XYZ file of N, CA and C in Angstrom:
801
model
N 59.571 -2.367 6.718
C 58.749 -2.395 5.510
C 58.405 -3.828 5.130
N 59.424 -4.729 5.231
C 59.175 -6.119 4.867
C 58.107 -6.710 5.761
N 58.176 -6.382 7.078
C 57.192 -6.910 8.014
C 55.805 -6.419 7.698
N 55.749 -5.122 7.297
C 54.445 -4.544 6.985
C 53.842 -5.220 5.773
N 54.641 -5.425 4.698
C 54.132 -6.069 3.485
C 53.695 -7.501 3.778
N 54.483 -8.157 4.604
C 54.126 -9.539 4.961
C 52.788 -9.564 5.698
N 52.586 -8.591 6.594
C 51.349 -8.528 7.366
C 50.158 -8.314 6.450
N 50.284 -7.395 5.471
C 49.190 -7.134 4.538
C 48.900 -8.378 3.705
N 49.961 -9.037 3.231
C 49.765 -10.253 2.435
C 49.107 -11.349 3.251
N 49.537 -11.451 4.499
C 48.955 -12.468 5.375
C 47.467 -12.194 5.597
N 47.138 -10.923 5.744
C 45.739 -10.543 5.947
C 44.906 -10.903 4.715
N 45.433 -10.603 3.542
C 44.715 -10.927 2.301
C 44.508 -12.430 2.163
N 45.524 -13.177 2.510
C 45.424 -14.638 2.418
C 44.351 -15.165 3.365
N 44.316 -14.583 4.555
C 43.302 -14.991 5.534
C 41.899 -14.739 5.006
N 41.714 -13.572 4.370
C 40.406 -13.215 3.802
C 40.012 -14.194 2.696
N 40.968 -14.526 1.825
C 40.698 -15.452 0.715
C 40.262 -16.818 1.250
N 40.982 -17.298 2.255
C 40.655 -18.600 2.849
C 39.261 -18.563 3.485
N 38.972 -17.482 4.191
C 37.680 -17.361 4.862
C 36.536 -17.324 3.855
N 36.706 -16.581 2.769
C 35.657 -16.501 1.744
C 35.409 -17.852 1.096
N 36.493 -18.551 0.798
C 36.351 -19.871 0.165
C 35.631 -20.839 1.096
N 35.976 -20.810 2.356
C 35.347 -21.691 3.325
C 33.869 -21.318 3.518
N 33.590 -20.015 3.509
C 32.211 -19.554 3.668
C 31.344 -20.048 2.516
N 31.867 -19.998 1.293
C 31.112 -20.507 0.138
C 30.857 -22.001 0.280
N 31.870 -22.713 0.733
C 31.744 -24.162 0.878
C 30.723 -24.536 1.936
N 30.692 -23.781 3.036
C 29.796 -24.103 4.154
C 28.471 -23.354 4.088
N 28.292 -22.543 3.031
C 27.063 -21.762 2.838
C 26.822 -20.809 4.014
N 27.846 -20.047 4.338
C 27.775 -19.071 5.429
C 27.809 -17.667 4.837
N 26.890 -16.827 5.263
C 26.857 -15.436 4.838
C 27.889 -14.652 5.652
N 28.899 -14.133 4.983
C 29.969 -13.426 5.685
C 29.465 -12.171 6.402
N 28.366 -11.601 5.938
C 27.813 -10.415 6.591
C 27.295 -10.734 7.994
N 27.032 -12.005 8.235
C 26.508 -12.404 9.541
C 27.579 -12.986 10.453
N 28.843 -12.944 10.020
C 29.944 -13.528 10.787
C 30.616 -12.444 11.633
N 30.826 -12.744 12.897
C 31.531 -11.816 13.782
C 33.036 -12.001 13.606
N 33.706 -10.926 13.216
C 35.149 -10.993 12.939
C 35.959 -10.847 14.221
N 36.990 -11.710 14.359
C 37.875 -11.627 15.530
C 39.334 -11.450 15.133
N 39.624 -11.415 13.820
C 40.996 -11.278 13.366
C 41.507 -9.849 13.455
N 42.794 -9.657 13.201
C 43.418 -8.313 13.265
C 42.736 -7.348 12.301
N 42.417 -6.147 12.806
C 41.817 -5.132 11.947
C 40.432 -5.496 11.455
N 39.725 -6.325 12.195
C 38.375 -6.707 11.791
C 38.325 -7.754 10.700
N 39.389 -8.534 10.577
C 39.461 -9.585 9.556
C 38.662 -10.815 9.996
N 37.906 -11.389 9.068
C 37.189 -12.638 9.340
C 38.145 -13.798 9.111
N 38.312 -14.619 10.119
C 39.247 -15.736 10.034
C 38.514 -17.041 9.731
N 39.306 -18.060 9.447
C 38.746 -19.391 9.216
C 37.958 -19.857 10.439
N 38.499 -19.595 11.621
C 37.819 -19.996 12.858
C 36.486 -19.269 13.011
N 36.423 -18.005 12.587
C 35.162 -17.254 12.654
C 34.093 -17.909 11.783
N 34.481 -18.305 10.580
C 33.546 -18.946 9.652
C 33.094 -20.288 10.196
N 34.036 -21.061 10.737
C 33.685 -22.374 11.291
C 32.738 -22.235 12.482
N 32.979 -21.216 13.290
C 32.109 -20.966 14.443
C 30.683 -20.595 13.984
N 30.614 -19.764 12.950
C 29.308 -19.367 12.418
C 28.582 -20.562 11.800
N 29.324 -21.419 11.100
C 28.723 -22.599 10.483
C 28.164 -23.548 11.547
N 28.896 -23.678 12.655
C 28.432 -24.534 13.750
C 27.138 -23.994 14.356
N 27.076 -22.680 14.521
C 25.871 -22.055 15.078
C 24.677 -22.262 14.160
N 24.896 -22.134 12.841
C 23.816 -22.334 11.884
C 23.326 -23.776 11.898
N 24.276 -24.711 12.019
C 23.904 -26.129 12.050
C 23.059 -26.437 13.279
N 23.420 -25.838 14.409
C 22.655 -26.062 15.637
C 21.279 -25.415 15.572
N 21.174 -24.318 14.808
C 19.896 -23.608 14.691
C 18.924 -24.331 13.772
N 19.418 -25.206 12.924
C 18.546 -25.911 11.998
C 18.611 -25.292 10.609
N 17.966 -25.922 9.628
C 18.038 -25.464 8.238
C 17.307 -24.137 8.028
N 17.800 -23.357 7.065
C 17.141 -22.101 6.713
C 15.809 -22.399 6.037
N 14.827 -21.600 6.341
C 13.485 -21.795 5.782
C 13.095 -20.541 5.006
N 12.945 -20.670 3.715
C 12.559 -19.529 2.883
C 11.142 -19.092 3.227
N 10.946 -17.777 3.372
C 9.607 -17.272 3.663
C 8.739 -17.375 2.421
N 7.535 -17.878 2.613
C 6.607 -18.039 1.496
C 5.228 -17.546 1.903
N 4.409 -17.311 0.910
C 3.009 -16.980 1.154
C 2.840 -15.732 2.011
N 2.006 -15.858 3.053
C 1.684 -14.711 3.898
C 2.899 -14.165 4.631
N 3.786 -15.060 5.066
C 4.968 -14.587 5.793
C 5.890 -13.773 4.882
N 6.030 -14.193 3.639
C 6.865 -13.435 2.703
C 6.227 -12.080 2.400
N 4.898 -12.077 2.198
C 4.202 -10.817 1.945
C 4.321 -9.885 3.144
N 4.221 -10.444 4.354
C 4.358 -9.642 5.566
C 5.754 -9.028 5.644
N 6.783 -9.822 5.357
C 8.154 -9.323 5.409
C 8.357 -8.173 4.432
N 7.796 -8.295 3.251
C 7.936 -7.253 2.245
C 7.214 -5.971 2.660
N 5.996 -6.131 3.200
C 5.233 -4.952 3.631
C 5.927 -4.249 4.792
N 6.422 -5.028 5.758
C 7.073 -4.425 6.911
C 8.364 -3.710 6.513
N 9.122 -4.294 5.591
C 10.364 -3.664 5.131
C 10.069 -2.354 4.415
N 9.030 -2.347 3.579
C 8.660 -1.127 2.862
C 8.190 -0.051 3.838
N 7.411 -0.454 4.845
C 6.912 0.496 5.835
C 8.072 1.091 6.636
N 9.014 0.247 7.030
C 10.169 0.711 7.819
C 11.007 1.708 7.029
N 11.125 1.466 5.725
C 11.947 2.335 4.890
C 11.283 3.675 4.619
N 9.958 3.719 4.655
C 9.247 4.921 4.214
C 8.666 5.751 5.346
N 7.965 5.138 6.278
C 7.188 5.861 7.281
C 8.087 6.482 8.351
N 7.682 7.653 8.841
C 8.330 8.273 10.005
C 7.369 8.094 11.181
N 7.569 7.047 11.999
C 6.575 6.708 13.017
C 6.761 7.479 14.325
N 5.650 7.743 14.970
C 5.634 8.280 16.327
C 4.462 7.621 17.047
N 4.585 7.450 18.364
C 3.563 6.726 19.114
C 3.134 7.501 20.351
N 1.827 7.526 20.589
C 1.282 8.058 21.843
C 0.491 6.944 22.522
N 0.470 6.944 23.843
C -0.227 5.894 24.588
C -1.091 6.512 25.681
N -2.083 5.731 26.107
C -2.937 6.149 27.216
C -3.685 4.925 27.726
N -4.359 5.091 28.861
C -5.191 4.027 29.431
C -6.650 4.461 29.416
N -7.524 3.535 29.050
C -8.960 3.787 29.138
C -9.519 3.015 30.328
N -10.217 3.715 31.217
C -10.853 3.083 32.374
C -12.191 2.505 31.915
N -12.273 1.175 31.844
C -13.489 0.531 31.329
C -14.227 -0.231 32.435
N -13.980 0.173 33.676
C -14.593 -0.551 34.796
C -16.114 -0.413 34.820
N -16.645 0.616 34.138
C -18.096 0.817 34.127
C -18.793 0.077 32.982
N -18.037 -0.655 32.203
C -18.674 -1.411 31.122
C -19.677 -2.405 31.692
N -20.725 -2.630 30.923
C -21.719 -3.625 31.322
C -21.128 -5.036 31.209
N -21.670 -5.940 31.968
C -21.219 -7.337 31.909
C -21.408 -7.878 30.500
N -20.367 -8.517 29.983
C -20.462 -9.116 28.651
C -20.168 -8.159 27.516
N -19.717 -6.947 27.837
C -19.387 -5.980 26.787
C -18.309 -6.551 25.877
N -18.436 -6.300 24.568
C -17.548 -6.860 23.561
C -16.398 -5.882 23.276
N -15.165 -6.161 23.738
C -14.054 -5.225 23.542
C -13.760 -4.922 22.073
N -13.814 -5.933 21.210
C -13.483 -5.716 19.798
C -14.488 -4.789 19.123
N -15.755 -4.986 19.430
C -16.783 -4.119 18.859
C -16.641 -2.709 19.397
N -16.410 -2.580 20.699
C -16.240 -1.259 21.290
C -15.041 -0.531 20.673
N -13.964 -1.263 20.430
C -12.782 -0.649 19.835
C -13.048 -0.164 18.410
N -13.708 -0.978 17.594
C -13.983 -0.558 16.220
C -14.917 0.647 16.202
N -15.919 0.641 17.076
C -16.832 1.794 17.165
C -16.076 3.043 17.613
N -15.213 2.911 18.614
C -14.476 4.058 19.139
C -13.502 4.622 18.099
N -12.883 3.751 17.319
C -11.990 4.213 16.256
C -12.772 5.034 15.232
N -13.970 4.566 14.888
C -14.801 5.305 13.938
C -15.153 6.684 14.474
N -15.496 6.755 15.761
C -15.815 8.047 16.383
C -14.596 8.966 16.355
N -13.430 8.419 16.680
C -12.213 9.221 16.702
C -11.813 9.677 15.298
N -12.039 8.842 14.304
C -11.732 9.224 12.917
C -12.615 10.378 12.456
N -13.872 10.367 12.881
C -14.757 11.468 12.517
C -14.334 12.767 13.217
N -13.812 12.636 14.433
C -13.353 13.821 15.158
C -12.038 14.359 14.595
N -11.169 13.449 14.161
C -9.866 13.826 13.601
C -9.650 13.108 12.270
N -10.234 13.620 11.182
C -10.160 12.950 9.873
C -8.737 12.763 9.356
N -7.771 13.514 9.881
C -6.393 13.409 9.387
C -5.813 12.019 9.582
N -6.372 11.241 10.513
C -5.835 9.900 10.757
C -6.542 8.830 9.936
N -7.649 9.180 9.322
C -8.350 8.253 8.420
C -8.034 8.700 6.995
N -6.815 8.418 6.585
C -6.319 8.996 5.337
C -5.314 8.082 4.663
N -5.049 8.389 3.403
C -3.984 7.744 2.642
C -2.987 8.813 2.228
N -1.707 8.439 2.231
C -0.664 9.378 1.841
C 0.146 8.806 0.691
N 0.259 9.583 -0.386
C 1.084 9.220 -1.531
C 2.388 9.988 -1.405
N 3.432 9.315 -0.938
C 4.694 10.008 -0.680
C 5.355 10.481 -1.971
N 5.148 9.754 -3.060
C 5.740 10.154 -4.336
C 5.196 11.485 -4.815
N 3.885 11.666 -4.631
C 3.247 12.912 -5.060
C 3.242 13.952 -3.954
N 3.575 13.528 -2.723
C 3.525 14.443 -1.598
C 2.117 14.913 -1.312
N 1.143 14.011 -1.469
C -0.269 14.394 -1.323
C -0.999 13.396 -0.440
N -1.884 13.909 0.406
C -2.715 13.037 1.232
C -4.159 13.104 0.751
N -4.893 12.058 1.052
C -6.308 11.990 0.709
C -7.092 11.631 1.966
N -7.912 12.538 2.466
C -8.773 12.257 3.602
C -9.951 11.422 3.106
N -10.161 10.273 3.726
C -11.176 9.332 3.258
C -12.420 9.456 4.136
N -13.565 9.671 3.514
C -14.796 9.844 4.287
C -15.256 8.536 4.918
N -15.182 7.431 4.163
C -15.634 6.153 4.701
C -14.550 5.562 5.578
N -14.945 4.923 6.668
C -13.980 4.353 7.614
C -13.938 2.843 7.429
N -12.868 2.377 6.825
C -12.655 0.946 6.572
C -11.451 0.502 7.413
N -11.715 -0.286 8.447
C -10.678 -0.637 9.416
C -10.039 -1.989 9.083
N -8.713 -1.996 8.943
C -7.991 -3.252 8.812
C -7.883 -3.907 10.182
N -8.236 -5.177 10.262
C -8.214 -5.908 11.528
C -7.045 -6.891 11.492
N -5.997 -6.595 12.259
C -4.820 -7.459 12.267
C -5.136 -8.768 12.985
N -4.973 -9.887 12.284
C -5.291 -11.201 12.830
C -4.051 -12.088 12.783
N -3.676 -12.626 13.932
C -2.522 -13.509 14.031
C -2.948 -14.932 13.679
N -2.328 -15.502 12.654
C -2.626 -16.875 12.258
C -1.336 -17.691 12.252
N -1.480 -18.989 12.168
C -0.303 -19.869 12.153
C 0.584 -19.582 10.954
N -0.040 -19.164 9.854
C 0.725 -18.896 8.637
C 1.342 -17.516 8.596
N 0.983 -16.633 9.535
C 1.513 -15.274 9.546
C 0.412 -14.263 9.809
N 0.779 -13.005 9.792
C -0.170 -11.924 10.056
C -0.993 -11.637 8.804
N -2.312 -11.518 8.993
C -3.193 -11.175 7.893
C -4.112 -10.054 8.359
N -4.413 -9.105 7.470
C -5.171 -7.916 7.860
C -6.347 -7.708 6.903
N -7.439 -8.446 7.106
C -8.647 -8.200 6.302
C -9.309 -6.890 6.729
N -10.241 -6.406 5.914
C -10.802 -5.072 6.117
C -12.286 -5.132 6.464
N -12.640 -4.453 7.555
C -14.043 -4.238 7.930
C -14.506 -2.953 7.263
N -15.486 -3.067 6.369
C -15.904 -1.928 5.562
C -16.965 -1.082 6.262
N -16.866 0.225 6.031
C -17.912 1.173 6.416
C -18.341 1.009 7.873
N -17.373 0.959 8.758
C -17.613 0.644 10.168
C -18.574 1.629 10.835
N -18.473 2.897 10.504
C -19.279 3.923 11.172
C -20.780 3.753 10.934
N -21.147 3.057 9.875
C -22.570 2.917 9.532
C -23.150 1.561 9.945
N -22.411 0.759 10.685
C -22.872 -0.586 11.043
C -23.230 -0.655 12.523
N -24.268 -1.443 12.849
C -24.668 -1.564 14.250
C -23.829 -2.639 14.946
N -24.051 -2.774 16.250
C -23.238 -3.669 17.069
C -23.313 -5.112 16.583
N -24.508 -5.573 16.286
C -24.674 -6.971 15.850
C -23.960 -7.223 14.529
N -24.072 -6.276 13.614
C -23.430 -6.416 12.309
C -21.917 -6.393 12.449
N -21.393 -5.536 13.339
C -19.951 -5.481 13.563
C -19.430 -6.803 14.126
N -20.147 -7.372 15.107
C -19.723 -8.635 15.706
C -19.727 -9.758 14.679
N -20.767 -9.802 13.860
C -20.846 -10.832 12.826
C -19.715 -10.659 11.812
N -19.418 -9.407 11.470
C -18.346 -9.153 10.516
C -16.986 -9.545 11.058
N -16.733 -9.233 12.328
C -15.461 -9.604 12.949
C -15.297 -11.121 13.021
N -16.383 -11.813 13.371
C -16.335 -13.277 13.435
C -16.039 -13.879 12.067
N -16.679 -13.317 11.040
C -16.472 -13.848 9.686
C -15.036 -13.621 9.228
N -14.503 -12.422 9.505
C -13.131 -12.138 9.100
C -12.143 -13.088 9.771
N -12.323 -13.326 11.074
C -11.407 -14.210 11.786
C -11.490 -15.643 11.262
N -12.710 -16.122 11.040
C -12.893 -17.485 10.521
C -12.261 -17.630 9.151
N -12.506 -16.659 8.266
C -11.947 -16.717 6.914
C -10.430 -16.576 6.922
N -9.896 -15.750 7.859
C -8.448 -15.564 7.924
C -7.757 -16.850 8.340
N -8.293 -17.504 9.352
C -7.700 -18.758 9.825
C -7.771 -19.836 8.748
N -8.882 -19.824 7.988
C -9.063 -20.807 6.909
C -8.340 -20.397 5.631
N -7.758 -19.199 5.629
C -7.072 -18.657 4.460
C -7.994 -18.603 3.242
N -9.211 -18.175 3.472
C -10.190 -18.129 2.395
C -10.656 -16.709 2.091
N -9.886 -15.723 2.523
C -10.265 -14.330 2.278
C -9.827 -13.922 0.868
N -10.747 -13.409 0.041
C -10.375 -12.959 -1.304
C -9.393 -11.794 -1.233
N -8.490 -11.655 -2.201
C -7.480 -10.589 -2.181
C -8.075 -9.192 -2.044
N -9.251 -8.962 -2.649
C -9.837 -7.620 -2.577
C -10.260 -7.244 -1.161
N -10.460 -8.269 -0.282
C -10.845 -7.994 1.100
C -9.638 -7.646 1.970
N -8.439 -7.678 1.377
C -7.222 -7.323 2.097
C -6.717 -5.945 1.687
N -7.469 -5.257 0.841
C -7.028 -3.969 0.316
C -7.971 -2.854 0.744
N -7.432 -1.650 0.793
C -8.270 -0.481 0.956
C -8.544 -0.022 2.374
N -7.859 -0.579 3.372
C -8.076 -0.114 4.743
C -7.634 1.341 4.869
N -8.389 2.113 5.664
C -8.041 3.518 5.879
C -7.322 3.725 7.213
N -7.427 2.766 8.111
C -6.747 2.762 9.399
C -6.787 1.326 9.906
N -5.868 0.946 10.805
C -5.789 -0.456 11.241
C -5.913 -0.567 12.758
N -6.501 -1.679 13.199
C -6.590 -2.030 14.617
C -5.805 -3.306 14.872
N -4.896 -3.262 15.845
C -4.184 -4.455 16.306
C -4.591 -4.712 17.755
N -5.414 -5.719 17.963
C -5.878 -6.053 19.314
C -4.933 -7.093 19.919
N -3.658 -6.724 20.025
C -2.633 -7.677 20.462
C -2.799 -8.091 21.917
N -3.521 -7.294 22.696
C -3.718 -7.624 24.100
C -4.494 -8.903 24.331
N -5.171 -9.414 23.317
C -5.839 -10.709 23.437
C -4.813 -11.810 23.685
N -3.567 -11.549 23.271
C -2.472 -12.492 23.509
C -1.655 -12.058 24.724
N -1.278 -10.791 24.766
C -0.483 -10.276 25.881
C 0.148 -8.951 25.535
N 0.644 -8.267 26.547
C 1.310 -6.984 26.339
C 0.394 -5.813 26.646
N 1.002 -4.676 27.031
C 0.231 -3.478 27.367
C 0.299 -2.436 26.263
N 1.506 -1.979 25.950
C 1.667 -0.942 24.936
C 2.602 -1.448 23.844
N 2.556 -0.783 22.671
C 3.403 -1.216 21.564
C 3.692 -0.056 20.627
N 4.884 -0.090 20.031
C 5.194 0.781 18.900
C 4.850 -0.018 17.650
N 3.758 0.323 17.031
C 3.204 -0.468 15.941
C 3.766 -0.026 14.588
N 3.448 -0.777 13.546
C 3.953 -0.483 12.207
C 2.813 0.056 11.340
N 2.994 1.269 10.826
C 2.031 1.864 9.910
C 2.377 1.411 8.498
N 1.417 0.795 7.812
C 1.661 0.294 6.457
C 1.070 1.285 5.444
N 1.907 1.909 4.616
C 1.402 2.854 3.621
C 0.409 2.176 2.660
N -0.557 2.918 2.138
C -0.694 4.375 2.233
C -1.405 4.867 3.500
N -1.753 3.953 4.427
C -2.374 4.393 5.670
C -1.412 5.281 6.458
N -1.984 6.047 7.405
C -1.148 6.949 8.187
C -1.259 6.683 9.689
N -2.052 5.666 10.082
C -2.206 5.416 11.520
C -2.637 3.988 11.795
N -2.275 3.495 12.995
C -2.707 2.187 13.473
C -2.941 2.281 14.983
N -4.035 1.688 15.448
C -4.388 1.679 16.866
C -4.069 0.302 17.442
N -3.456 0.287 18.622
C -3.172 -0.966 19.311
C -3.904 -1.028 20.635
N -4.487 -2.178 20.931
C -5.181 -2.388 22.202
C -4.441 -3.448 22.992
N -4.002 -3.087 24.189
C -3.256 -4.007 25.028
C -4.153 -4.874 25.894
N -3.529 -5.632 26.784
C -4.240 -6.574 27.641
C -5.059 -5.824 28.701
N -6.350 -6.133 28.771
C -7.221 -5.565 29.802
C -6.863 -6.201 31.136
N -6.646 -5.356 32.165
C -6.223 -5.875 33.470
C -6.649 -4.909 34.570
N -6.848 -5.421 35.794
C -7.160 -4.538 36.922
C -5.898 -3.808 37.384
N -6.022 -2.487 37.560
C -4.898 -1.669 38.021
C -5.381 -0.705 39.099
N -4.468 -0.319 39.951
C -4.789 0.708 40.951
C -4.644 2.074 40.275
N -5.758 2.819 40.205
C -5.759 4.121 39.560
C -6.476 5.129 40.461
N -6.313 6.396 40.150
C -7.049 7.432 40.870
C -8.468 7.506 40.314
N -9.460 7.337 41.190
C -10.862 7.387 40.778
C -11.639 8.244 41.780
N -12.188 9.341 41.268
C -12.921 10.283 42.120
C -12.081 10.728 43.316
N -10.808 10.967 43.040
C -9.907 11.489 44.058
C -9.346 10.466 45.017
N -9.627 9.191 44.782
C -9.124 8.143 45.684
C -8.535 6.983 44.878
N -7.575 6.254 45.459
C -7.057 5.067 44.771
C -8.108 3.969 44.741
N -8.227 3.326 43.587
C -9.213 2.256 43.429
C -8.691 1.254 42.406
N -9.124 0.011 42.529
C -8.777 -1.025 41.545
C -9.824 -0.994 40.445
N -9.386 -0.698 39.223
C -10.298 -0.550 38.098
C -9.777 -1.364 36.915
N -10.691 -1.815 36.069
C -10.286 -2.503 34.836
C -9.833 -1.450 33.828
N -8.639 -1.665 33.270
C -8.027 -0.672 32.389
C -7.657 -1.313 31.053
N -7.921 -0.582 29.979
C -7.561 -1.015 28.625
C -6.449 -0.107 28.111
N -5.210 -0.615 27.970
C -4.101 0.205 27.460
C -4.275 0.455 25.952
N -3.980 1.671 25.538
C -4.133 2.054 24.132
C -2.815 2.596 23.583
N -2.492 2.210 22.367
C -1.326 2.742 21.654
C -1.789 3.265 20.300
N -1.259 4.391 19.900
C -1.555 4.948 18.579
C -0.227 5.313 17.914
N 0.104 4.607 16.849
C 1.290 4.944 16.062
C 0.824 5.621 14.781
N 1.473 6.730 14.440
C 1.048 7.509 13.272
C 2.262 7.931 12.462
N 2.013 8.243 11.193
C 3.067 8.689 10.288
C 3.245 10.196 10.479
N 4.351 10.563 11.108
C 4.561 11.959 11.475
C 4.885 12.843 10.271
N 5.042 12.261 9.106
C 5.189 13.074 7.896
C 3.876 13.773 7.562
N 2.767 13.152 7.967
C 1.448 13.599 7.531
C 0.575 14.046 8.697
N 0.701 13.366 9.832
C -0.142 13.624 10.994
C 0.650 14.399 12.036
N 0.059 15.465 12.573
C 0.729 16.241 13.611
C 0.536 15.582 14.972
N 1.390 15.951 15.914
C 1.249 15.435 17.264
C -0.079 15.853 17.881
N -0.533 17.061 17.588
C -1.815 17.522 18.112
C -2.982 16.716 17.583
N -2.954 16.411 16.293
C -4.023 15.595 15.699
C -4.052 14.205 16.329
N -2.868 13.631 16.518
C -2.791 12.304 17.130
C -3.296 12.331 18.568
N -2.914 13.353 19.324
C -3.337 13.458 20.721
C -4.847 13.643 20.829
N -5.424 14.470 19.955
C -6.878 14.669 19.979
C -7.616 13.400 19.570
N -7.062 12.661 18.630
C -7.639 11.363 18.255
C -7.653 10.438 19.464
N -6.527 10.377 20.184
C -6.432 9.513 21.358
C -7.432 9.923 22.441
N -7.591 11.227 22.660
C -8.543 11.710 23.661
C -9.955 11.248 23.317
N -10.344 11.372 22.045
C -11.685 10.952 21.625
C -11.844 9.441 21.725
N -10.820 8.701 21.321
C -10.849 7.243 21.397
C -11.045 6.790 22.841
N -10.268 7.344 23.737
C -10.348 7.006 25.162
C -11.711 7.387 25.742
N -12.195 8.567 25.421
C -13.483 9.025 25.950
C -14.625 8.124 25.512
N -14.614 7.713 24.246
C -15.682 6.844 23.751
C -15.641 5.477 24.423
N -14.427 4.956 24.624
C -14.298 3.650 25.288
C -14.730 3.701 26.751
N -14.601 4.854 27.369
C -14.953 4.978 28.790
C -16.443 5.216 29.017
N -17.201 5.362 27.937
C -18.656 5.451 28.090
C -19.210 4.112 28.580
N -20.324 4.158 29.275
C -20.906 2.927 29.817
C -21.503 2.066 28.717
N -21.897 2.656 27.598
C -22.474 1.855 26.495
C -22.264 2.566 25.173
């Protein structure tokens, strides 16, 4: 019994010392790997964590766009029930100089008209969805300051030249951080053209109240079956992440089929 009491007291003392040292060295105990008996954090554990933090450099508080991004992503992770479907679009028949970004925005508009359930807002508190007639696409743009998603309005009613001019303006304004707050609100669905940087497929993040986001991967030549024979064709990988609380797997699959079919048209 004496040994047991001594062991418990020793453990408590170890914890007290570790906490005091953690406060002094500004170490978050939740991030410390415990190596002591029974999962106890020891003085050596705290010192090891402090050394790692010192080597990593000073902590940098998130501000501006990065802080807003962190908050949006955390809220989305806590609320949305995500599911993802993927496919490849064979774009080898595209004309020379075809604009992938314009083709993607046009194809999303076509797919939204075919499957309106993905061009919607969902109010989880009320348990109600709103199918939106106008298609306003959020365009995810990677900037030095963080991710920004301005909105292309009324995409289905705009011609190719107008879409290209709008995309150019959004990118220029995003990089310059000159986009008004109202131009960052009201998207009904989002496009992430991450393949301009790299990667094929992705499990994307749906930001409420939206219920879907389309991802376009890196265009690359692949060996595929074409007219019953293997052939090297240019392929555009597609990812669609949707909120499974609101969108069914069938609706998502039909959206993907329409998206792929439109992209595979010659013009």
